Amino acid sequence: MMARIFSGIQPSGELHIGNYLGAVKNWVQLQHQFETFICIVNYHAITAPYAPVDLERRTHEMAVGLLAAGIDPSKATLFVQSQVPEHTELAWIFNTLTPFGELERQVAFKEKSAKQEQVMAGIFNYPVLQAADILLYLADLVPVGEDQVQHLELSRVIARNWNSRFSPNAPYFPEPQPRLTPTRRIVGLDGQAKMSKSLGNTIGLLDEPDAIWEKLRPAPTDPARQRKTDKGDPDKCPIIFQLHKAFSTDSTVREVETNCREAKWGCIDCKKSLLAGMVAELTPIRERATELNADPKKITDALELGSSKARKVAKTTIREVKEKMGLPLAVGGA
Ligand code: AMP
Ligand code: TRP
């Protein structure tokens, strides 16, 4: 059987270039080599306060962004989590096999719960649902950014716990491994924190060139480079050089490096050269998004096709899991 990959993304509306470089670009490449499932995880999204109309719009926008970035519904199964109820069914089962202490030490939980006055159980159990997402499709590989690695460790613990209880002789669930990119952690425009929608330090994947430039222009660079004549160190430039490595050709990256070290270019020259690389890669994506926005039925059709393909696999897994656990199936065969 062709190895399977699974990944998920929260419907936060517009994609940013951190999502794109850390995960989505990888999905677009991997969909040609693996059986690929990409899920817009709206049940994860409701662990933070939200307005229902916004969530629906953001889910649609995320689908537009993913398709525009190159997810091909005839290759990858792109779907919305709430349309496949087996995700929450398996999550409950996994809750019974997840050590409380493992959830308590999740860094993402500590960070998110610190921001909320009242912490709901859903945010604590978030990684259990994530394990269910992945294991429902018996996925081997999970292409994500670095921030998800700890969640995947927990998915492996859950898979192991379930296997040893209910399928000790032949492991049923694979232990999913992360698949990272060289750009596994993109720094935000503040030059410090991870690029993240909630921190407002993002460049949108669909931003117009002018908007990108407005964000790049004031972005911090090597702090030792006060004047154009000061020699710089690209490795101390928190964001621009990282983005050059992601968006510019190898020869441009070498040119940037020399010109910075020898103070032949100022940071604005360097940023202009980065803008050119970004515009070259992002313009076709933005144009595809405009086309898709003019044809909303294309999006609903793609998601419907995806949900029905995902549901077929999910139903089989749930049936086998419940059989092995002594849980009667629903009337009519689940
Ligand atoms: P999220 O928007 O949190 O649902 O993340 C979707 C995917 O993008 C996950 O695989 C994340 O690991 C990845 N991701 C999010 N932010 C970044 C970032 N700043 N750098 C690299 N990858 C990221
Ligand atoms: N937790 C992931 C994030 O915040 C989203 C996610 C949910 C996910 N389920 C998943 C990622 C399964 C990979 C696999 O980015």
PDB file of C-alpha atoms and ligand atoms in Angstrom, residues 7-12 16-24 27 41 62 126 143-148 183-188 194-196, ligand 1:
ATOM      1  CA  SER A   7      -2.046  16.901   7.965  1.00  0.00           C
ATOM      2  CA  GLY A   8      -4.416  19.456   9.397  1.00  0.00           C
ATOM      3  CA  ILE A   9      -4.767  23.184   9.527  1.00  0.00           C
ATOM      4  CA  GLN A  10      -7.069  25.367  11.577  1.00  0.00           C
ATOM      5  CA  PRO A  11      -9.558  27.488   9.629  1.00  0.00           C
ATOM      6  CA  SER A  12      -7.969  30.761  10.617  1.00  0.00           C
ATOM      7  CA  HIS A  16       0.302  33.141   6.081  1.00  0.00           C
ATOM      8  CA  ILE A  17       3.736  32.425   4.689  1.00  0.00           C
ATOM      9  CA  GLY A  18       4.694  30.583   7.910  1.00  0.00           C
ATOM     10  CA  ASN A  19       1.930  28.035   7.219  1.00  0.00           C
ATOM     11  CA  TYR A  20       2.950  27.935   3.595  1.00  0.00           C
ATOM     12  CA  LEU A  21       6.682  27.390   4.097  1.00  0.00           C
ATOM     13  CA  GLY A  22       6.350  25.203   7.192  1.00  0.00           C
ATOM     14  CA  ALA A  23       3.600  22.932   5.923  1.00  0.00           C
ATOM     15  CA  VAL A  24       1.405  23.708   2.919  1.00  0.00           C
ATOM     16  CA  TRP A  27       1.784  19.073   1.121  1.00  0.00           C
ATOM     17  CA  VAL A  41      -9.754  21.195  11.486  1.00  0.00           C
ATOM     18  CA  MET A  62      -8.928  28.319   4.072  1.00  0.00           C
ATOM     19  CA  TYR A 126      -6.883  19.193  21.767  1.00  0.00           C
ATOM     20  CA  PRO A 143       4.028  17.029   7.341  1.00  0.00           C
ATOM     21  CA  VAL A 144       3.890  19.920   9.815  1.00  0.00           C
ATOM     22  CA  GLY A 145       5.930  22.789  11.192  1.00  0.00           C
ATOM     23  CA  GLU A 146       8.188  22.360  14.214  1.00  0.00           C
ATOM     24  CA  ASP A 147       5.552  23.559  16.693  1.00  0.00           C
ATOM     25  CA  GLN A 148       3.591  20.329  16.122  1.00  0.00           C
ATOM     26  CA  THR A 183      11.743  26.153   6.890  1.00  0.00           C
ATOM     27  CA  ARG A 184      10.124  24.439   9.856  1.00  0.00           C
ATOM     28  CA  ARG A 185       9.854  27.605  11.956  1.00  0.00           C
ATOM     29  CA  ILE A 186       9.293  30.932  10.248  1.00  0.00           C
ATOM     30  CA  VAL A 187       9.846  33.934  12.466  1.00  0.00           C
ATOM     31  CA  GLY A 188       7.234  36.702  12.480  1.00  0.00           C
ATOM     32  CA  LYS A 194       6.979  32.445  15.559  1.00  0.00           C
ATOM     33  CA  MET A 195       4.913  33.877  12.703  1.00  0.00           C
ATOM     34  CA  SER A 196       1.358  33.403  13.892  1.00  0.00           C
TER      35      SER A 196
HETATM   36  P1  AMP B   1      -2.008  26.380  12.221  1.00  0.00           P
HETATM   37  O1  AMP B   1      -2.203  27.653  11.479  1.00  0.00           O
HETATM   38  O2  AMP B   1      -1.528  26.598  13.631  1.00  0.00           O
HETATM   39  O3  AMP B   1      -3.174  25.439  12.098  1.00  0.00           O
HETATM   40  O4  AMP B   1      -0.768  25.652  11.519  1.00  0.00           O
HETATM   41  C1  AMP B   1      -0.868  24.952  10.311  1.00  0.00           C
HETATM   42  C2  AMP B   1       0.477  24.382   9.916  1.00  0.00           C
HETATM   43  O5  AMP B   1       1.416  25.437   9.679  1.00  0.00           O
HETATM   44  C3  AMP B   1       1.120  23.497  11.003  1.00  0.00           C
HETATM   45  O6  AMP B   1       1.759  22.406  10.376  1.00  0.00           O
HETATM   46  C4  AMP B   1       2.120  24.389  11.652  1.00  0.00           C
HETATM   47  O7  AMP B   1       3.212  23.673  12.200  1.00  0.00           O
HETATM   48  C5  AMP B   1       2.579  25.241  10.462  1.00  0.00           C
HETATM   49  N1  AMP B   1       3.038  26.558  10.924  1.00  0.00           N
HETATM   50  C6  AMP B   1       2.287  27.508  11.544  1.00  0.00           C
HETATM   51  N2  AMP B   1       3.028  28.603  11.815  1.00  0.00           N
HETATM   52  C7  AMP B   1       4.286  28.326  11.363  1.00  0.00           C
HETATM   53  C8  AMP B   1       5.513  29.058  11.344  1.00  0.00           C
HETATM   54  N3  AMP B   1       5.604  30.287  11.843  1.00  0.00           N
HETATM   55  N4  AMP B   1       6.605  28.466  10.796  1.00  0.00           N
HETATM   56  C9  AMP B   1       6.522  27.212  10.273  1.00  0.00           C
HETATM   57  N5  AMP B   1       5.401  26.475  10.248  1.00  0.00           N
HETATM   58  C10 AMP B   1       4.294  27.023  10.788  1.00  0.00           C
END
